[in-house]
Coordinates of C-alpha atoms and ligand atoms in Angstrom, one line a residue:
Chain A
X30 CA 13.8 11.9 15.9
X31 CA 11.2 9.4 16.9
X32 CA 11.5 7.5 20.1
X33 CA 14.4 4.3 20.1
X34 CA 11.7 1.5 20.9
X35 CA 13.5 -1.7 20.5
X36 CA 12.4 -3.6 18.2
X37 CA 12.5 -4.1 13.8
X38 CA 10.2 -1.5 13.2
X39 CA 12.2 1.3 14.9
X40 CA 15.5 0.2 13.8
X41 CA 14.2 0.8 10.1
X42 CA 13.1 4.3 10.8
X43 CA 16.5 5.1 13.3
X44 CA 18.4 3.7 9.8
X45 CA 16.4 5.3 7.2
X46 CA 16.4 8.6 9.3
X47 CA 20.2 8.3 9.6
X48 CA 21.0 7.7 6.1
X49 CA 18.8 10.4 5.0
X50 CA 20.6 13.1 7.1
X51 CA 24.1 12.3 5.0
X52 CA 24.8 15.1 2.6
X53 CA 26.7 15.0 -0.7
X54 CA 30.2 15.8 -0.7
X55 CA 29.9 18.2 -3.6
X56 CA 26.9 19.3 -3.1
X57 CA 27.0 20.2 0.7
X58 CA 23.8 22.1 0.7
X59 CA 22.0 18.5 -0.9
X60 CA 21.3 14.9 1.2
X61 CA 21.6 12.1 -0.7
X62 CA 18.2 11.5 -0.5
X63 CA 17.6 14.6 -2.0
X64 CA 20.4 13.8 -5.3
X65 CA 18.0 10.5 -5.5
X66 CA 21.5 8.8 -5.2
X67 CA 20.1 6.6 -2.1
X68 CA 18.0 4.2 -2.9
X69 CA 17.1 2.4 -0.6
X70 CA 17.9 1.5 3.6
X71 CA 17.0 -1.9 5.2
X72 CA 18.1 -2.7 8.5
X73 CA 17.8 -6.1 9.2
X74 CA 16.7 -8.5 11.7
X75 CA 20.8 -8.7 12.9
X76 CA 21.1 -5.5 13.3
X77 CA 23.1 -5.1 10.4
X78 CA 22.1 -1.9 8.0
X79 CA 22.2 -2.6 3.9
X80 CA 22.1 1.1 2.3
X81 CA 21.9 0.9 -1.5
X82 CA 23.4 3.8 -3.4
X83 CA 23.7 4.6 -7.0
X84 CA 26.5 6.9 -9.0
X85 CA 25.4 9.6 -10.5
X86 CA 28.0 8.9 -13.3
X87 CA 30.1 5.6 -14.2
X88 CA 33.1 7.7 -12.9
X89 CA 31.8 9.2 -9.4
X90 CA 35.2 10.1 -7.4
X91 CA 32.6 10.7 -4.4
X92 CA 31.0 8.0 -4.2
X93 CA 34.0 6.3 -2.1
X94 CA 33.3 9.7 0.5
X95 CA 29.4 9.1 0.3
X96 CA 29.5 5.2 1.5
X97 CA 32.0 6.5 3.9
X98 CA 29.5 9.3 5.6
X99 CA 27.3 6.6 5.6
X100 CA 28.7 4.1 7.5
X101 CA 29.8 7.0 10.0
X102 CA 26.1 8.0 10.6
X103 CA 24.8 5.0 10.6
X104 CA 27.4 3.9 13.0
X105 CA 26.6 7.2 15.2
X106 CA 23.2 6.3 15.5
X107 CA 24.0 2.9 17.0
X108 CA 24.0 0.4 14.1
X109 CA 27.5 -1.7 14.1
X110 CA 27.4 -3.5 10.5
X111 CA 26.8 -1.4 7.8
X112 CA 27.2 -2.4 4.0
X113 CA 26.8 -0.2 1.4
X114 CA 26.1 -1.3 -2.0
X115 CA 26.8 0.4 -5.3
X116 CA 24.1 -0.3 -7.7
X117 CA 24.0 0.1 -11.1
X118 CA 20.7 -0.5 -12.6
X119 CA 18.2 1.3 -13.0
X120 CA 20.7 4.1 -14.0
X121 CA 20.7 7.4 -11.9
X122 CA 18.8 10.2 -13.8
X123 CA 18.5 13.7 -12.7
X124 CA 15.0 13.1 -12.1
X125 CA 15.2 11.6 -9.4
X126 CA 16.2 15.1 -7.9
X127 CA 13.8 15.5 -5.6
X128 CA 11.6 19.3 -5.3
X129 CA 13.8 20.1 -2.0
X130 CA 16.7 19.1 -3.6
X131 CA 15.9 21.2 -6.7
X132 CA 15.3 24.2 -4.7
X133 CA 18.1 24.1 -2.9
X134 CA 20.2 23.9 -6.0
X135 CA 18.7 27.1 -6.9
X136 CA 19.2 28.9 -3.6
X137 CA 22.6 28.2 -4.1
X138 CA 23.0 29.5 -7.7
X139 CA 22.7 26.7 -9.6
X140 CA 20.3 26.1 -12.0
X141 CA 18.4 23.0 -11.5
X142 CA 18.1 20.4 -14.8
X143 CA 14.7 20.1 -16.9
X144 CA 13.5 16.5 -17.4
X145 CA 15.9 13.9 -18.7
X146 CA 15.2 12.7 -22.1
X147 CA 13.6 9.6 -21.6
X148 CA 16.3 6.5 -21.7
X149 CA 14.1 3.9 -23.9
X150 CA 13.9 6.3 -26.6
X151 CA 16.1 4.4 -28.6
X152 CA 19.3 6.0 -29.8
X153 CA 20.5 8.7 -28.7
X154 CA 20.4 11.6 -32.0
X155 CA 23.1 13.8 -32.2
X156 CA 21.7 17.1 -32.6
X157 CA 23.9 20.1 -34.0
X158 CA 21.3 22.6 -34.7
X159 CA 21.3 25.6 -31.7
X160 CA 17.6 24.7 -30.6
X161 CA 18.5 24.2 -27.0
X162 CA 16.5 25.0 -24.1
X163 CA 16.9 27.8 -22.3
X164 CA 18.2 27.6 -18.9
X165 CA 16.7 30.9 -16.7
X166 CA 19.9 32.7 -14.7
X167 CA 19.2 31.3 -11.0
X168 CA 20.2 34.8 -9.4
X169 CA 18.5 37.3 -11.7
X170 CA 15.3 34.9 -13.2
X171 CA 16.7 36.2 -16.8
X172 CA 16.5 34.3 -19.8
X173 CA 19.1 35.7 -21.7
X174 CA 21.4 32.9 -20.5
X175 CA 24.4 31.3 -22.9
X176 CA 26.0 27.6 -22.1
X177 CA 30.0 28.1 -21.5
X178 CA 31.4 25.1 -21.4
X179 CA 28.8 21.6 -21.4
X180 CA 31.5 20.0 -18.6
X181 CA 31.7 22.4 -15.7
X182 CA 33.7 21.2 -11.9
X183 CA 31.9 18.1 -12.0
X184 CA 30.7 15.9 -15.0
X185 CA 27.0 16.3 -13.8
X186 CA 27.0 20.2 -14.2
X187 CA 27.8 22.9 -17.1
X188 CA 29.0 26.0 -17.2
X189 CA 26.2 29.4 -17.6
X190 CA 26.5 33.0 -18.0
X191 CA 23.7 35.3 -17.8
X192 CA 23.6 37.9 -20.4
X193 CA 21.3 40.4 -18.0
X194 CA 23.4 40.2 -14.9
X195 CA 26.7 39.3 -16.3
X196 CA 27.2 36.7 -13.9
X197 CA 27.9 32.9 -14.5
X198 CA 26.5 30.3 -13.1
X199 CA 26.2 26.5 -12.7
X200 CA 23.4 24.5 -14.5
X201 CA 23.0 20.5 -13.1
X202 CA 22.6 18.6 -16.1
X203 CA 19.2 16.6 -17.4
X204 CA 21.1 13.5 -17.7
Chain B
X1 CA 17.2 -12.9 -11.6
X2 CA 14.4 -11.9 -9.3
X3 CA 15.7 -8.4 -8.5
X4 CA 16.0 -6.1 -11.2
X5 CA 19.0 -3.8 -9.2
X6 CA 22.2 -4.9 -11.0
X7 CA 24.6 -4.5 -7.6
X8 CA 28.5 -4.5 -8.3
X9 CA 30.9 -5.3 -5.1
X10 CA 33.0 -2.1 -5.7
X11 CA 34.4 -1.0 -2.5
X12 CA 31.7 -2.9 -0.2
X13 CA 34.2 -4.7 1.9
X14 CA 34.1 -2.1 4.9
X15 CA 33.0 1.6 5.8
X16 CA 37.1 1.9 6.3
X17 CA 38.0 1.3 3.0
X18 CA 36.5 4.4 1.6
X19 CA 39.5 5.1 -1.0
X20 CA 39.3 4.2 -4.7
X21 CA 41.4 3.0 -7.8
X22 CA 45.1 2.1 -6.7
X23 CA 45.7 1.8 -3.0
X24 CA 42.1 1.4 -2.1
X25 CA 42.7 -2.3 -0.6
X26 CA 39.9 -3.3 -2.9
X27 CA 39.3 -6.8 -2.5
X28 CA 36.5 -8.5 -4.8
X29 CA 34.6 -10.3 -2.6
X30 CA 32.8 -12.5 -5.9
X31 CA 29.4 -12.4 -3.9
X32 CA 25.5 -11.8 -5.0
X33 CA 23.5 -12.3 -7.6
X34 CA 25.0 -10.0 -9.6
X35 CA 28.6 -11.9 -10.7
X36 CA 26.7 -15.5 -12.1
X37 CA 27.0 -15.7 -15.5
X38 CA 24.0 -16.2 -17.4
X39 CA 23.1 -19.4 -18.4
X40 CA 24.0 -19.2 -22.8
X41 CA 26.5 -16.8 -21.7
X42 CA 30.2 -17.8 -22.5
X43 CA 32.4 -16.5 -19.5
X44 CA 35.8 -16.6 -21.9
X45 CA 34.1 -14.1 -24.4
X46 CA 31.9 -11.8 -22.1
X47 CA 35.9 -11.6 -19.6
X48 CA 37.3 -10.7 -23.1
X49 CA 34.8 -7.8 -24.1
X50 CA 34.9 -6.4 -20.4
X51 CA 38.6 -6.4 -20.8
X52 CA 39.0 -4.6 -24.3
X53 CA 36.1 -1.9 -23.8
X54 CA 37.7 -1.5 -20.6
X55 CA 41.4 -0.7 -22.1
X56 CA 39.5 1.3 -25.2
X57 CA 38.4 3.3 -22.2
X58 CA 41.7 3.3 -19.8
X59 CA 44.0 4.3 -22.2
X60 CA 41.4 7.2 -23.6
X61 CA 41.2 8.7 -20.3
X62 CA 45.2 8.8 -20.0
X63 CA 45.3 10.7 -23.6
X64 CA 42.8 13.1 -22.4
X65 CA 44.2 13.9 -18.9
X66 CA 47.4 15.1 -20.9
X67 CA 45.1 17.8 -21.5
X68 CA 45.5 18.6 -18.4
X69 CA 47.7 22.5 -18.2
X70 CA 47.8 22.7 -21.7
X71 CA 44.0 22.9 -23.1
X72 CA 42.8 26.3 -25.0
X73 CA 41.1 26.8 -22.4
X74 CA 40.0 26.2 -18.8
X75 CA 36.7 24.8 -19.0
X76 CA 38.1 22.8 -22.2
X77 CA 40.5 21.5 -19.7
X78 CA 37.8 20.7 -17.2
X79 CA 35.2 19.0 -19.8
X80 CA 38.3 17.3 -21.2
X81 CA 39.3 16.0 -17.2
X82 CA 35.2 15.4 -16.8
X83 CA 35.3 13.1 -19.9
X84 CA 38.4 10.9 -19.1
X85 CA 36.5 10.7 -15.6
X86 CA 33.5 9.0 -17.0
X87 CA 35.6 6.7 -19.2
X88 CA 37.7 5.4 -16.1
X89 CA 35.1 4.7 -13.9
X90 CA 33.5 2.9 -17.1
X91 CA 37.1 1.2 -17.5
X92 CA 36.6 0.3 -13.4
X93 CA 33.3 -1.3 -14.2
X94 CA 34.5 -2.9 -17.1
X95 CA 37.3 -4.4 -15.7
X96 CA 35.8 -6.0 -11.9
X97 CA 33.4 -7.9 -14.3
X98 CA 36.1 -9.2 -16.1
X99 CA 37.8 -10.2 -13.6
X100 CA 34.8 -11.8 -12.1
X101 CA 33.7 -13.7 -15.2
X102 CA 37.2 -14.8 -16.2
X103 CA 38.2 -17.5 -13.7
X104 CA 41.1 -15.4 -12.4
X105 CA 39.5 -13.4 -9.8
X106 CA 41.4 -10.7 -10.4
X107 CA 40.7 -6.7 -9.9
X108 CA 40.4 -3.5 -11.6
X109 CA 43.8 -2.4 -10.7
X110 CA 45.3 -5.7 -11.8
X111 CA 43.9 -5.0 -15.4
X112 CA 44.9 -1.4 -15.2
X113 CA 48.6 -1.8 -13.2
X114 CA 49.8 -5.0 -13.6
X115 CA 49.0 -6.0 -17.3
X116 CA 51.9 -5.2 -19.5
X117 CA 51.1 -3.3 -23.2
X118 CA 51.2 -6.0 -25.2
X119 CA 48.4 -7.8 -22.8
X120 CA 46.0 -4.5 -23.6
X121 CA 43.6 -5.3 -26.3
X122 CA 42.5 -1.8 -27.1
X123 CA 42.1 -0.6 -30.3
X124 CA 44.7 1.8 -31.6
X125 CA 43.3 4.4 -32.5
X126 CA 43.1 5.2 -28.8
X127 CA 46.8 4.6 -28.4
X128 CA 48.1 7.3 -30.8
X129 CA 49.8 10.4 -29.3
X130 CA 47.8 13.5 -28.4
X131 CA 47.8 15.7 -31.6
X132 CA 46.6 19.1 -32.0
X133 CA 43.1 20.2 -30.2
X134 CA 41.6 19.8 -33.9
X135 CA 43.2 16.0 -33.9
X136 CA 42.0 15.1 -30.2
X137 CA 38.6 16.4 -31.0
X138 CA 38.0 14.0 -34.0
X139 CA 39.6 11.5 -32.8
X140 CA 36.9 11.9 -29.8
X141 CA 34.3 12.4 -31.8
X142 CA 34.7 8.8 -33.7
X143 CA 35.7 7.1 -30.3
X144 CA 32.5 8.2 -28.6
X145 CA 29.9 8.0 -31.4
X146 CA 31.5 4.4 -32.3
X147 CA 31.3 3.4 -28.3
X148 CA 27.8 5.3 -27.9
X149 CA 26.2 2.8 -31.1
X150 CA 27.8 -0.3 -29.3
X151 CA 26.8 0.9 -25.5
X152 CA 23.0 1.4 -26.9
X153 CA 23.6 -1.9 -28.3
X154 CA 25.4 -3.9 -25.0
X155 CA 22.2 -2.2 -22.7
X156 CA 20.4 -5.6 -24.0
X157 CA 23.2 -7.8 -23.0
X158 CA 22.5 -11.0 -22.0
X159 CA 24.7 -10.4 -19.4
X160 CA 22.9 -7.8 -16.6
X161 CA 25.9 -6.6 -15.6
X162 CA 27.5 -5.7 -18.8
X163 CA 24.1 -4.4 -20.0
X164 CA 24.0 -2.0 -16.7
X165 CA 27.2 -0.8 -17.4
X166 CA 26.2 0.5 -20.8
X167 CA 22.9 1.9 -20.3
X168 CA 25.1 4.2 -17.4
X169 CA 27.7 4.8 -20.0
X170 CA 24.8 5.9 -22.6
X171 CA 24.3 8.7 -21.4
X172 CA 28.0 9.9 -20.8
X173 CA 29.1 9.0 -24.3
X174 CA 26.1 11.5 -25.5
X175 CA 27.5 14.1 -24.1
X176 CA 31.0 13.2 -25.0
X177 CA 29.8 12.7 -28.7
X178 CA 27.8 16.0 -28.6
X179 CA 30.9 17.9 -27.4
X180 CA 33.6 16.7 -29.5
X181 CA 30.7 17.3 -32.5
X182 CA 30.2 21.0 -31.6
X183 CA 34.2 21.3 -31.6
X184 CA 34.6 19.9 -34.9
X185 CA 31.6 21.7 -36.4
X186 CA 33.1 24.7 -34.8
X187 CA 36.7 24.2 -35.8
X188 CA 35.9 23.1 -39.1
X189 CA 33.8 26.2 -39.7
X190 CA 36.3 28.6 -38.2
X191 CA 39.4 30.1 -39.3
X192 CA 41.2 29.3 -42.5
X193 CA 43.8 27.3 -40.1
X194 CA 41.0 25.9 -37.7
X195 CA 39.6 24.3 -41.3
X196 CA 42.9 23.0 -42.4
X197 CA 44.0 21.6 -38.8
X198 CA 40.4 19.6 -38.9
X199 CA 40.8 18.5 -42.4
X200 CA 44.1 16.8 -42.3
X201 CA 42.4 15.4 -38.4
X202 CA 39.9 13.7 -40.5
X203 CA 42.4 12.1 -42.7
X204 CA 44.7 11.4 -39.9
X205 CA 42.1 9.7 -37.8
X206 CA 39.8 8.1 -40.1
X207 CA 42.1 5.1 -41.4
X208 CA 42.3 4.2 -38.1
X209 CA 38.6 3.7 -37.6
X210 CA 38.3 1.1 -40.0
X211 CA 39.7 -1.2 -37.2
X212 CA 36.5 0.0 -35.5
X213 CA 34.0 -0.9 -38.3
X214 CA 35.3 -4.6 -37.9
X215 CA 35.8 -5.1 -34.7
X216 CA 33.4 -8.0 -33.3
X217 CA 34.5 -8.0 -29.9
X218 CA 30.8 -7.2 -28.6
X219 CA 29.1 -8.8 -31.4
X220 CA 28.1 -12.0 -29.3
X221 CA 26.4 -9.3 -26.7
X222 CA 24.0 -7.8 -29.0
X223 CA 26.2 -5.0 -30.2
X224 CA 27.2 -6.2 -33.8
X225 CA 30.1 -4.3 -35.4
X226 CA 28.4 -3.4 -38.7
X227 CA 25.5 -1.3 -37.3
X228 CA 28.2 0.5 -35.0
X229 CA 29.8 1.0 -37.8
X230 CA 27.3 2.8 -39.7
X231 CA 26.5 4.8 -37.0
X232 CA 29.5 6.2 -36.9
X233 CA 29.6 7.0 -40.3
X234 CA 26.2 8.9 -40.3
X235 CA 27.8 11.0 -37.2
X236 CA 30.5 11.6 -39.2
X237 CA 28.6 12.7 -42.4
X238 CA 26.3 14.9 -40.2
X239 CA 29.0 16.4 -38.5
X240 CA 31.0 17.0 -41.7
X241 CA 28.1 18.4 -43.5
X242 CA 27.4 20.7 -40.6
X243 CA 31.3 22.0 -40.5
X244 CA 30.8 22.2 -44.1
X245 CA 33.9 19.8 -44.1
X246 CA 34.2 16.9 -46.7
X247 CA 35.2 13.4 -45.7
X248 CA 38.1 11.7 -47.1
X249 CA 38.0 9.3 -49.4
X250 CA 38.1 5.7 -47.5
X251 CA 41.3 5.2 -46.9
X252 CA 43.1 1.5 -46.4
X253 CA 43.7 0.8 -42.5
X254 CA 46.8 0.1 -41.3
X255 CA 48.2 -3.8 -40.8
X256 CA 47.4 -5.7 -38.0
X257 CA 44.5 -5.0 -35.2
X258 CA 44.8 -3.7 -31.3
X259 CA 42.2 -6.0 -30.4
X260 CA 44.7 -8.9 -31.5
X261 CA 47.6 -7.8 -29.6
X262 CA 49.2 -5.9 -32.2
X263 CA 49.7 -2.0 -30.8
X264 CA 51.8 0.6 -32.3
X265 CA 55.0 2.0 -30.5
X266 CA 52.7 4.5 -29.0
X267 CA 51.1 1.8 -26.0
X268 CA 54.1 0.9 -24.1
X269 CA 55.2 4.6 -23.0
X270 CA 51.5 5.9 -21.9
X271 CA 51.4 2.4 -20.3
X272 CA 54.4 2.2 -18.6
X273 CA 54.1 5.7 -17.1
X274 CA 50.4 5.2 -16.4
X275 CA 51.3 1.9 -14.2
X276 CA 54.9 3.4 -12.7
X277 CA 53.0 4.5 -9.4
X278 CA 51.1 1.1 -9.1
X279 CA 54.4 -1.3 -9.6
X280 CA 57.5 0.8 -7.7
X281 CA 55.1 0.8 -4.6
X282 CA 53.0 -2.8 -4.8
X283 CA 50.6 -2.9 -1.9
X284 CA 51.0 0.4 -1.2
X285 CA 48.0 2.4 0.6
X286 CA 46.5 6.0 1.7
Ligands
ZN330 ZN1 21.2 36.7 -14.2

């Protein structure tokens, strides 16, 4: 950690380095940072922190537990007022994911998503034809992979099994 | 507005009062940007959408989670729980900008706990009692792919915060639509039984969605009923055609509209024991 020089400048990177330590809660091995569900950390000239945060989905039953581990870290590395705002728009997408974050997803078994189809496409079709993507088996690199169930422990991941290796796995979803 | 980030005050009021939905001490604190009311915006009728795509989406989620133990089968179970999840928080949403917008002040769980039935302006189709897995799945597969045409719709809302709220719920009601499609197609493409079961669903659920076609509730944000409306219908034809199911003849809609107050004798009960919690132990916290 860089050096607590008093001052603005410091502050900011004491704050930003704080919030980007906090992991998700179900995704332990993942920082928010790395989910791309922080968005952004200001600490003021007050002393106060704002930390902006986004759900992943409308729904989120972590977010309450992510603004939570926030405030604690921030509050362990010295800052006393700490607000954390939910925001909305522009809408989380899994590409915001960020390369470490996908790796790690990986290294942990589950598969990371593809690109999200692009949100100003107009609306959305509904496509019924089997022409989806293959998703490669994160243990065994196979391709020979078949989607379970589209809704798996959380909303933002479905449920994989790998024809090769026989295991299942996790895919997060391009949302 | 000058900042494009649509903030909402959910849960802001203190790093202690990380709990959610009943109990949480959730106070709305009415601050920022984010709870003006456009200029050209009428508060009465943006507070009154809010409120009814919010109890279309409450009482949804209260159907599905009594799915819960008794799905075919466990990940059913979980992508039916996963569904009902994204519709609540939606319903959360919903409601704190009704509440913000309506002169009351009031919160999500004051529109979810202390609103008796006959206050809920859901449609009924939503209302009706959990049927068989072939019922649940079309009456899914209208609900989403009638909410998805409106939500693409209500993400231009003159309103930012009701437009942000529906460009999130976008892209949750495509993957509700796309599962309850693949069930039907599935179901209605099965078994002799599975095709029967899906058949009389169709004619059980579709006079019911006429109250869709007409509702105007979002009409003055963009979202106007018709097009919804025939956007539901193509999903419907695509998904029949698919199944290799035909669509029953229109059929006339039953008397009387949710939106208006009137509910069948199916609201009170889900109601009552969704809000039983929230009223025997007022103020209550953990
Ligand atoms: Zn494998």
């Amino acid at each position: 950690m860089v050096s607590a020089l008093p001052g603005i400048g410091s502050a900011q990177t004491r704050a930003q380095e704080a919030a980007e330590r906090v992991t998700d809660p179900e995704l332990p091995m993942l920082t928010l940072a790395d989910l791309g569900v922080l968005r952004g950390v200001e600490a003021k000239a007050d002393g106060a922190v704002v930390v902006r945060v986004t759900p992943t989905y409308s729904g989120c039953p972590a977010m309450a537990e992510m603004r939570s581990r926030l405030a604690a870290e921030l509050r362990a590395a010295g800052f006393h007022e700490v607000r954390v705002k939910t925001e909305l728009q522009p809408p989380w997408t899994s590409d915001w994911i960020s390369e470490a974050g996908r790796r790690k997803l990986a290294e942990h078994g589950i598969a990371p998503p593809g690109s999200a189809p692009p949100s100003d496409a107009g609306p959305v079709p509904l496509v019924l034809s089997p022409t989806r993507r293959v998703v490669p088996c994160p243990r065994c690199g196979s391709g020979d992979t078949e989607e379970l169930s589209r809704f798996a422990a959380t909303s933002c991941r479905a449920l994989h099994r790998c024809r090769s290796c026989r295991e299942p796995f996790e895919h997060f979803k391009e949302i | 507005m000058n900042d494009e980030r649509i903030s909402l005050a959910l849960g802001e009021e203190g790093p202690d009062d990380a709990r959610w939905a009943f109990g949480t001490g959730f106070e709305d604190p009415l601050h920022g940007i984010a709870t003006a009311v456009p200029e050209g915006v009428e508060a009465a009728r943006l507070a009154a959408c809010c409120a009814a795509l919010g109890d279309d989406a409450l009482v949804t989620a209260q159907r599905l989670a009594e799915w819960c133990t008794d799905a075919p089968e466990l990940e059913e179970e979980l992508a039916l729980a996963n569904i009902g999840l994204d519709l609540l928080g939606q319903a959360r949403l919903l409601y704190s900008r009704a509440g913000q917008v309506d002169g009351t002040g009031r919160d999500e769980d004051a529109f979810a706990y202390f609103r008796d039935a006959a206050d809920f302006r859901n449609v009924r189709l939503v209302e009706l009692p959990r049927g068989d897995f072939a019922f649940d799945m079309v009456r899914l597969l209208v609900l989403s792919a009638w909410r998805l045409a409106l939500f693409e719709r209500l993400a231009g809302a003159a309103d930012p915060v009701l437009a942000a709220i529906a460009a999130k719920g976008v892209k949750e009601l495509a993957y509700h639509r796309q599962f309850a499609a693949e069930w039907v197609v599935r179901l209605g493409d099965g078994t002799e039984e599975s095709r029967k079961r899906t058949a009389r669903a169709l004619a059980e659920v579709l006079p019911w969605a006429v109250e869709l076609a007409r509702d105007e509730i979002s009409a003055p944000f963009g979202a106007d009923g018709g097009e919804a409306s025939k956007a539901l219908s193509d999903v419907l034809r695509q998904t029949a055609d698919a199944a290799g199911l035909t669509l029953p003849p229109p059929a006339e809609a039953p008397a009387g509209t949710g939106r208006s107050g009137e509910h069948t004798e199916h609201l009170a009960p889900l109601v009552g024991e969704l809000q039983s919690v929230a009223r025997e132990h007022p103020g209550a916290r953990w």
